[in-house]
Coordinates of C-alpha atoms in Angstrom, one line a residue:
L2 CA -4.7 -53.4 -63.0
L3 CA -4.3 -49.7 -62.1
Y4 CA -1.8 -49.3 -64.9
E5 CA -4.1 -50.9 -67.4
K6 CA -6.9 -48.6 -66.3
Y7 CA -5.2 -45.3 -66.0
S8 CA -1.8 -45.3 -67.7
K9 CA -1.7 -47.6 -70.7
D10 CA -2.8 -44.9 -73.2
S11 CA -0.7 -42.1 -71.7
N12 CA 2.7 -41.1 -73.1
E13 CA 4.3 -40.1 -69.9
E14 CA 6.3 -43.3 -69.1
I15 CA 8.7 -45.6 -70.8
V16 CA 7.8 -49.2 -69.9
I17 CA 9.8 -52.4 -69.7
G18 CA 7.7 -55.6 -69.7
M19 CA 8.8 -58.7 -67.8
D20 CA 7.6 -62.2 -68.4
A21 CA 8.7 -64.9 -65.9
S22 CA 7.4 -67.7 -63.7
L23 CA 6.3 -66.5 -60.3
T24 CA 4.6 -69.8 -59.5
L25 CA 5.0 -71.0 -55.9
G26 CA 8.3 -72.9 -55.5
E27 CA 9.7 -71.5 -58.7
Q28 CA 9.5 -67.8 -58.0
G29 CA 13.0 -67.2 -56.5
I30 CA 14.8 -66.5 -59.7
A31 CA 11.9 -64.4 -61.2
L32 CA 11.8 -62.3 -58.0
A33 CA 15.6 -61.8 -58.2
I34 CA 15.2 -60.6 -61.8
K35 CA 12.4 -58.3 -60.8
Q36 CA 14.4 -56.9 -57.9
G37 CA 17.5 -56.3 -60.0
A38 CA 15.5 -54.6 -62.7
E39 CA 13.6 -52.4 -60.2
I40 CA 16.8 -51.3 -58.5
A41 CA 18.3 -50.2 -61.9
I42 CA 15.0 -48.4 -62.7
D43 CA 15.1 -46.6 -59.4
E44 CA 18.6 -45.4 -60.0
I45 CA 17.8 -44.2 -63.6
N46 CA 14.7 -42.4 -62.4
E47 CA 16.5 -40.7 -59.5
Q48 CA 18.9 -39.3 -62.2
G49 CA 16.0 -37.9 -64.2
G50 CA 14.7 -40.9 -66.1
L51 CA 15.1 -41.3 -69.9
L52 CA 14.2 -38.8 -72.6
G53 CA 12.4 -36.7 -70.0
K54 CA 10.2 -39.6 -68.9
K55 CA 10.1 -42.0 -66.0
L56 CA 11.0 -45.7 -66.5
R57 CA 8.6 -48.3 -65.3
L58 CA 8.6 -52.1 -64.9
I59 CA 5.4 -54.2 -65.4
V60 CA 5.7 -57.9 -64.5
K61 CA 3.4 -60.7 -65.7
D62 CA 3.5 -64.3 -64.4
N63 CA 3.6 -67.0 -67.1
K64 CA 3.1 -69.8 -64.5
L65 CA 5.8 -71.8 -66.4
S66 CA 3.3 -72.0 -69.3
S67 CA 4.3 -71.2 -72.9
L68 CA 0.7 -70.4 -73.7
I69 CA 0.4 -67.9 -70.9
G70 CA 3.9 -66.6 -71.8
T71 CA 3.0 -65.9 -75.4
K72 CA -0.2 -64.1 -74.3
N73 CA 1.9 -61.9 -72.0
I74 CA 4.3 -61.1 -74.8
M75 CA 1.5 -60.1 -77.1
S76 CA 0.1 -57.8 -74.4
Y77 CA 3.4 -56.0 -74.2
I78 CA 3.7 -55.9 -78.0
D79 CA 0.3 -54.2 -78.2
N80 CA 1.2 -51.6 -75.5
K81 CA 2.9 -48.7 -77.4
N82 CA 4.7 -47.6 -74.2
V83 CA 6.6 -50.9 -73.8
V84 CA 10.0 -50.5 -75.5
A85 CA 11.5 -53.9 -74.5
I86 CA 10.8 -57.1 -72.6
L87 CA 12.8 -59.0 -70.0
G88 CA 12.6 -62.8 -70.1
G89 CA 12.7 -65.3 -67.2
K90 CA 14.4 -68.6 -66.2
Y91 CA 12.9 -71.3 -68.5
S92 CA 14.3 -71.7 -72.0
S93 CA 11.3 -73.9 -72.9
V94 CA 9.0 -70.8 -72.4
V95 CA 11.4 -68.4 -74.0
A96 CA 11.7 -70.5 -77.1
E97 CA 8.0 -70.2 -77.8
E98 CA 8.1 -66.5 -77.2
I99 CA 10.9 -65.7 -79.6
P100 CA 8.9 -66.0 -82.9
L101 CA 6.4 -63.3 -81.6
V102 CA 9.3 -61.1 -80.5
Q103 CA 10.9 -61.4 -84.0
T104 CA 7.7 -61.0 -86.0
N105 CA 6.8 -57.8 -84.0
K106 CA 10.4 -56.5 -83.7
I107 CA 10.6 -55.7 -80.0
P108 CA 13.9 -56.0 -78.1
F109 CA 13.9 -59.1 -75.8
I110 CA 16.6 -59.2 -73.2
I111 CA 17.2 -62.5 -71.3
P112 CA 18.7 -62.2 -67.8
W113 CA 18.7 -65.9 -67.1
A114 CA 17.5 -68.6 -69.6
A115 CA 20.8 -70.1 -70.9
A116 CA 19.9 -72.3 -73.9
A117 CA 22.3 -71.3 -76.7
E118 CA 19.4 -71.3 -79.2
N119 CA 17.7 -68.3 -77.5
T120 CA 20.2 -65.9 -79.0
E121 CA 21.5 -68.1 -81.7
N122 CA 18.0 -68.4 -83.1
G123 CA 18.7 -68.3 -86.9
Y124 CA 17.0 -64.9 -87.4
D125 CA 19.1 -62.5 -89.5
D126 CA 17.5 -59.5 -87.9
N127 CA 17.8 -60.8 -84.3
Y128 CA 15.9 -59.0 -81.5
V129 CA 16.9 -61.3 -78.7
F130 CA 19.8 -60.3 -76.4
R131 CA 21.1 -61.9 -73.3
V132 CA 23.0 -60.9 -70.1
S133 CA 23.5 -64.4 -68.8
A134 CA 25.4 -67.6 -69.5
N135 CA 25.2 -69.2 -72.9
D136 CA 25.0 -73.0 -72.7
R137 CA 27.2 -73.4 -75.8
Y138 CA 30.0 -72.3 -73.5
A139 CA 28.6 -73.1 -70.1
S140 CA 28.3 -76.8 -71.0
R141 CA 32.0 -76.9 -71.9
F142 CA 32.9 -74.9 -68.8
L143 CA 31.2 -77.5 -66.6
V144 CA 32.9 -80.4 -68.4
D145 CA 36.3 -78.7 -67.9
A146 CA 35.5 -78.1 -64.3
A147 CA 34.7 -81.8 -63.8
L148 CA 37.8 -83.0 -65.8
K149 CA 40.1 -80.9 -63.7
K150 CA 39.6 -83.4 -60.8
Y151 CA 37.9 -86.5 -62.3
K152 CA 38.3 -88.8 -65.2
H153 CA 35.0 -90.4 -65.9
P154 CA 32.0 -88.1 -65.3
I155 CA 28.5 -89.1 -66.1
V156 CA 26.2 -86.5 -67.6
L157 CA 22.8 -86.5 -65.9
V158 CA 20.2 -84.1 -67.4
E159 CA 16.5 -83.4 -67.2
N160 CA 14.3 -84.1 -70.1
S161 CA 13.7 -80.6 -71.3
I162 CA 15.0 -78.3 -74.1
W163 CA 17.6 -77.0 -71.6
G164 CA 18.7 -80.5 -70.5
R165 CA 18.8 -82.1 -73.9
N166 CA 20.7 -79.2 -75.5
N167 CA 23.3 -79.3 -72.7
L168 CA 23.6 -83.0 -73.1
A169 CA 24.3 -82.8 -76.8
K170 CA 27.0 -80.2 -76.4
M171 CA 28.6 -82.0 -73.4
K172 CA 28.8 -85.3 -75.3
D173 CA 30.5 -83.7 -78.3
Y174 CA 32.9 -81.9 -76.0
L175 CA 33.7 -85.0 -73.9
V176 CA 34.6 -86.9 -77.1
K177 CA 36.9 -84.0 -78.1
K178 CA 38.5 -84.3 -74.6
G179 CA 39.3 -88.0 -75.2
I180 CA 36.3 -89.8 -73.7
S181 CA 35.1 -91.7 -76.7
K182 CA 31.9 -93.1 -75.2
P183 CA 30.7 -90.8 -72.4
T184 CA 28.1 -92.1 -70.0
T185 CA 24.8 -90.1 -70.1
H186 CA 21.3 -90.3 -68.7
I187 CA 18.1 -88.3 -69.3
F188 CA 15.5 -88.3 -66.5
N189 CA 12.0 -87.0 -66.4
R190 CA 10.9 -84.1 -64.2
G191 CA 8.6 -84.8 -61.3
K192 CA 10.0 -88.2 -60.2
I193 CA 10.2 -88.8 -56.4
D194 CA 12.9 -91.5 -56.5
Y195 CA 16.0 -91.8 -58.6
T196 CA 17.6 -94.7 -56.7
Q197 CA 17.3 -97.2 -59.4
E198 CA 18.8 -95.0 -62.1
L199 CA 21.7 -93.9 -59.8
T200 CA 22.5 -97.5 -58.9
S201 CA 22.7 -98.6 -62.5
I202 CA 24.7 -95.7 -63.9
M203 CA 27.3 -95.0 -61.3
K204 CA 29.3 -98.2 -61.4
N205 CA 32.0 -97.0 -63.9
N206 CA 31.9 -93.3 -63.1
D207 CA 33.7 -91.1 -60.6
S208 CA 31.6 -87.9 -60.8
I209 CA 28.3 -86.4 -62.0
I210 CA 27.7 -83.4 -64.2
L211 CA 24.2 -82.4 -63.4
V212 CA 21.7 -80.3 -65.4
A213 CA 18.5 -80.1 -63.4
N214 CA 16.2 -77.7 -61.5
A215 CA 16.0 -77.5 -57.7
K216 CA 13.2 -80.0 -57.1
E217 CA 14.7 -82.9 -59.0
S218 CA 18.3 -82.0 -57.9
S219 CA 17.1 -82.3 -54.3
V220 CA 15.7 -85.8 -54.8
I221 CA 18.8 -86.9 -56.7
I222 CA 21.3 -85.9 -54.0
Q223 CA 19.1 -87.3 -51.2
N224 CA 19.1 -90.6 -53.1
L225 CA 22.8 -90.3 -53.9
V226 CA 24.1 -90.1 -50.3
N227 CA 22.4 -93.4 -49.6
Q228 CA 24.5 -95.1 -52.2
N229 CA 27.6 -97.2 -51.4
K230 CA 29.6 -94.7 -53.5
V231 CA 28.8 -91.0 -53.2
L232 CA 29.9 -89.3 -56.3
P233 CA 30.9 -85.6 -56.3
I234 CA 28.7 -83.3 -58.4
V235 CA 29.4 -80.4 -60.8
S236 CA 26.1 -78.7 -61.4
H237 CA 24.5 -76.1 -63.7
W238 CA 22.7 -73.3 -61.8
G239 CA 19.1 -74.6 -62.1
I240 CA 19.3 -75.5 -58.4
L241 CA 18.9 -71.8 -57.5
G242 CA 15.7 -69.9 -57.0
G243 CA 13.9 -72.2 -54.5
T244 CA 14.9 -73.7 -51.2
F245 CA 17.5 -76.2 -52.4
F246 CA 20.1 -75.4 -49.8
E247 CA 17.6 -75.2 -46.9
D248 CA 16.0 -78.6 -48.0
N249 CA 19.4 -80.3 -48.3
K250 CA 21.6 -78.5 -45.6
E251 CA 22.5 -81.8 -43.9
V252 CA 22.8 -83.8 -47.1
L253 CA 25.3 -81.3 -48.6
K254 CA 27.6 -81.9 -45.6
N255 CA 28.2 -85.4 -47.0
L256 CA 28.7 -84.5 -50.6
E257 CA 31.1 -82.5 -52.8
F258 CA 28.8 -80.1 -54.7
Q259 CA 29.9 -77.3 -57.0
F260 CA 27.9 -75.2 -59.4
L261 CA 28.1 -72.6 -62.1
Q262 CA 27.8 -68.8 -61.4
T263 CA 28.6 -65.6 -63.2
F264 CA 28.5 -63.2 -60.3
S265 CA 29.1 -62.9 -56.6
F266 CA 28.7 -59.9 -54.3
D267 CA 32.2 -60.7 -53.0
D268 CA 33.5 -59.2 -56.3
K269 CA 35.5 -56.0 -55.7
N270 CA 33.5 -53.9 -58.1
L271 CA 32.3 -50.4 -57.5
K272 CA 29.0 -51.0 -59.3
A273 CA 28.4 -54.3 -57.5
N274 CA 28.9 -52.5 -54.2
E275 CA 26.5 -49.8 -55.3
L276 CA 24.0 -52.5 -56.2
F277 CA 24.3 -54.2 -52.9
K278 CA 23.9 -50.9 -50.9
N279 CA 20.7 -50.2 -52.8
Y280 CA 19.5 -53.7 -52.4
M281 CA 20.2 -53.5 -48.6
K282 CA 18.3 -50.2 -48.4
I283 CA 15.3 -51.4 -50.3
Y284 CA 14.9 -55.0 -49.0
G285 CA 16.3 -54.6 -45.5
V286 CA 19.1 -57.2 -45.6
D287 CA 22.1 -56.7 -43.4
S288 CA 24.7 -58.7 -45.3
R289 CA 25.5 -60.1 -48.7
N290 CA 25.0 -63.6 -47.3
E291 CA 21.3 -63.1 -47.1
I292 CA 21.0 -62.7 -50.8
K293 CA 20.3 -66.1 -52.3
V294 CA 20.1 -65.5 -56.0
A295 CA 22.7 -62.7 -56.5
V296 CA 23.3 -63.8 -60.1
G297 CA 19.7 -63.1 -61.2
I298 CA 19.7 -59.7 -59.5
A299 CA 23.0 -58.7 -61.1
Q300 CA 22.1 -59.9 -64.6
A301 CA 18.8 -58.1 -64.6
Y302 CA 20.4 -55.0 -63.1
D303 CA 23.0 -54.9 -65.9
S304 CA 20.3 -55.8 -68.5
V305 CA 18.2 -52.7 -67.6
H306 CA 21.2 -50.4 -67.5
L307 CA 22.4 -51.6 -70.9
L308 CA 18.8 -51.1 -72.3
A309 CA 18.7 -47.6 -70.8
L310 CA 22.0 -46.8 -72.4
A311 CA 20.7 -48.0 -75.7
I312 CA 17.6 -45.8 -75.4
K313 CA 19.8 -42.8 -74.5
E314 CA 22.1 -43.4 -77.4
A315 CA 19.2 -43.9 -79.8
N316 CA 17.5 -40.8 -78.4
S317 CA 14.3 -42.6 -79.2
T318 CA 11.7 -45.1 -77.9
S319 CA 11.4 -46.7 -81.3
R320 CA 11.9 -50.4 -80.8
E321 CA 13.8 -50.8 -84.0
K322 CA 16.2 -47.9 -83.2
I323 CA 16.7 -49.3 -79.6
K324 CA 17.6 -52.7 -81.1
A325 CA 20.1 -51.1 -83.5
S326 CA 21.5 -49.1 -80.6
L327 CA 22.0 -52.2 -78.4
E328 CA 24.2 -53.6 -81.1
N329 CA 26.4 -50.5 -81.0
L330 CA 26.7 -49.5 -77.3
P331 CA 29.6 -47.6 -75.9
S332 CA 31.5 -49.2 -73.0
H333 CA 29.7 -49.5 -69.7
L334 CA 30.6 -50.4 -66.1
G335 CA 28.1 -53.0 -64.9
A336 CA 27.8 -54.9 -61.6
I337 CA 29.1 -58.1 -63.3
K338 CA 31.9 -56.6 -65.3
Y339 CA 33.1 -53.7 -67.5
Y340 CA 31.3 -54.2 -70.8
Q341 CA 33.7 -53.0 -73.5
K342 CA 31.1 -53.7 -76.1
A343 CA 28.2 -55.7 -74.7
F344 CA 26.6 -56.8 -78.0
N345 CA 27.3 -56.5 -81.7
G346 CA 25.6 -57.5 -84.9
K347 CA 26.9 -61.1 -84.7
S348 CA 26.9 -61.8 -81.0
H349 CA 23.9 -60.9 -78.7
D350 CA 25.5 -62.4 -75.6
A351 CA 27.0 -59.9 -73.2
L352 CA 28.8 -62.5 -71.1
D353 CA 31.3 -65.1 -72.3
K354 CA 33.2 -68.0 -70.7
S355 CA 35.7 -65.7 -69.0
D356 CA 32.8 -64.5 -66.9
Y357 CA 31.8 -67.9 -65.6
C358 CA 33.0 -69.3 -62.3
I359 CA 32.5 -72.4 -60.1
S360 CA 31.0 -71.8 -56.7
I361 CA 30.0 -73.7 -53.6
F362 CA 27.7 -73.4 -50.6
T363 CA 29.3 -72.6 -47.3
G364 CA 27.9 -74.3 -44.2
A365 CA 25.6 -71.3 -43.7
G366 CA 24.3 -71.4 -47.2
N367 CA 26.3 -68.6 -48.6
I368 CA 27.4 -68.9 -52.2
V369 CA 31.1 -68.2 -52.7
P370 CA 33.4 -68.7 -55.7
V371 CA 36.0 -71.4 -55.7
K372 CA 39.3 -69.6 -55.8

């Protein structure tokens, strides 16, 4: 409110807008994105800012609503100081925002939402970039992870753009891997009991590939451990951001549960260590184990630094020039990896399948990669 009243019409700052769901129970990932972005901005400002100006983050809550999300995007578009926008977790919201982004030509960087169609959106002059997983490759990665140990996984997905798109890609890939008729099931969000579905679909399968968010995943595994046969799970990362581990600490002791990640603070990376030290200083944590959504923090942190590099290379706050600069960045050491060339005219995904890993929860709730 103070920014809207006093700073919106000034030309003293370079502003990054952020649109994500900060709704109770869903805010963990959005907060992680916000924290990672703010740490990067603090570092940049401590080094003198960009083009003689300070960098600033403004965050708006879309409450998991596409209607609110598009209103937020328009408010950023109308603000001449906003040079780019960071997206949030939900591909269903991002999908509705992309036409506005494209029509108004403002760089949109996604530090989480993984639907392939976000960056592969059909626009020739594409303003959408991503520092996160792309489900075109993440779906295959999860199938490969399951087939390393199991022969007949069932694909269990939520009824959303994210779930359905993953299902289509996984079915095609399972067929290519020799499973001619893969078992699949789509479930609706918000159900409080999946016992009937689990009983009927598990008879001829030895594992589950799960694409769901934390709330539904919790119910599914709580129902699963009461079955005669408890199948192991290889999961997408939708489980993160809430209280999934805390709610299922005892249940997870009776279940083999693995999930997708792109980053861990265990990585021996100078930039990752710098990020952790700054996070520790700002947020008062004592160990890496206290950070529950490290992926969101790191992906947002790298997103902002790549954007800052683009602004510096373009020597301009022109949105069109920044977009062109993002497609032609020099190499950059990030927290996740060394970006030889983060984006180009054909690919707007900074991460690829070589950056994905399978992780598990330890007994204390720490997230560690499977060696």
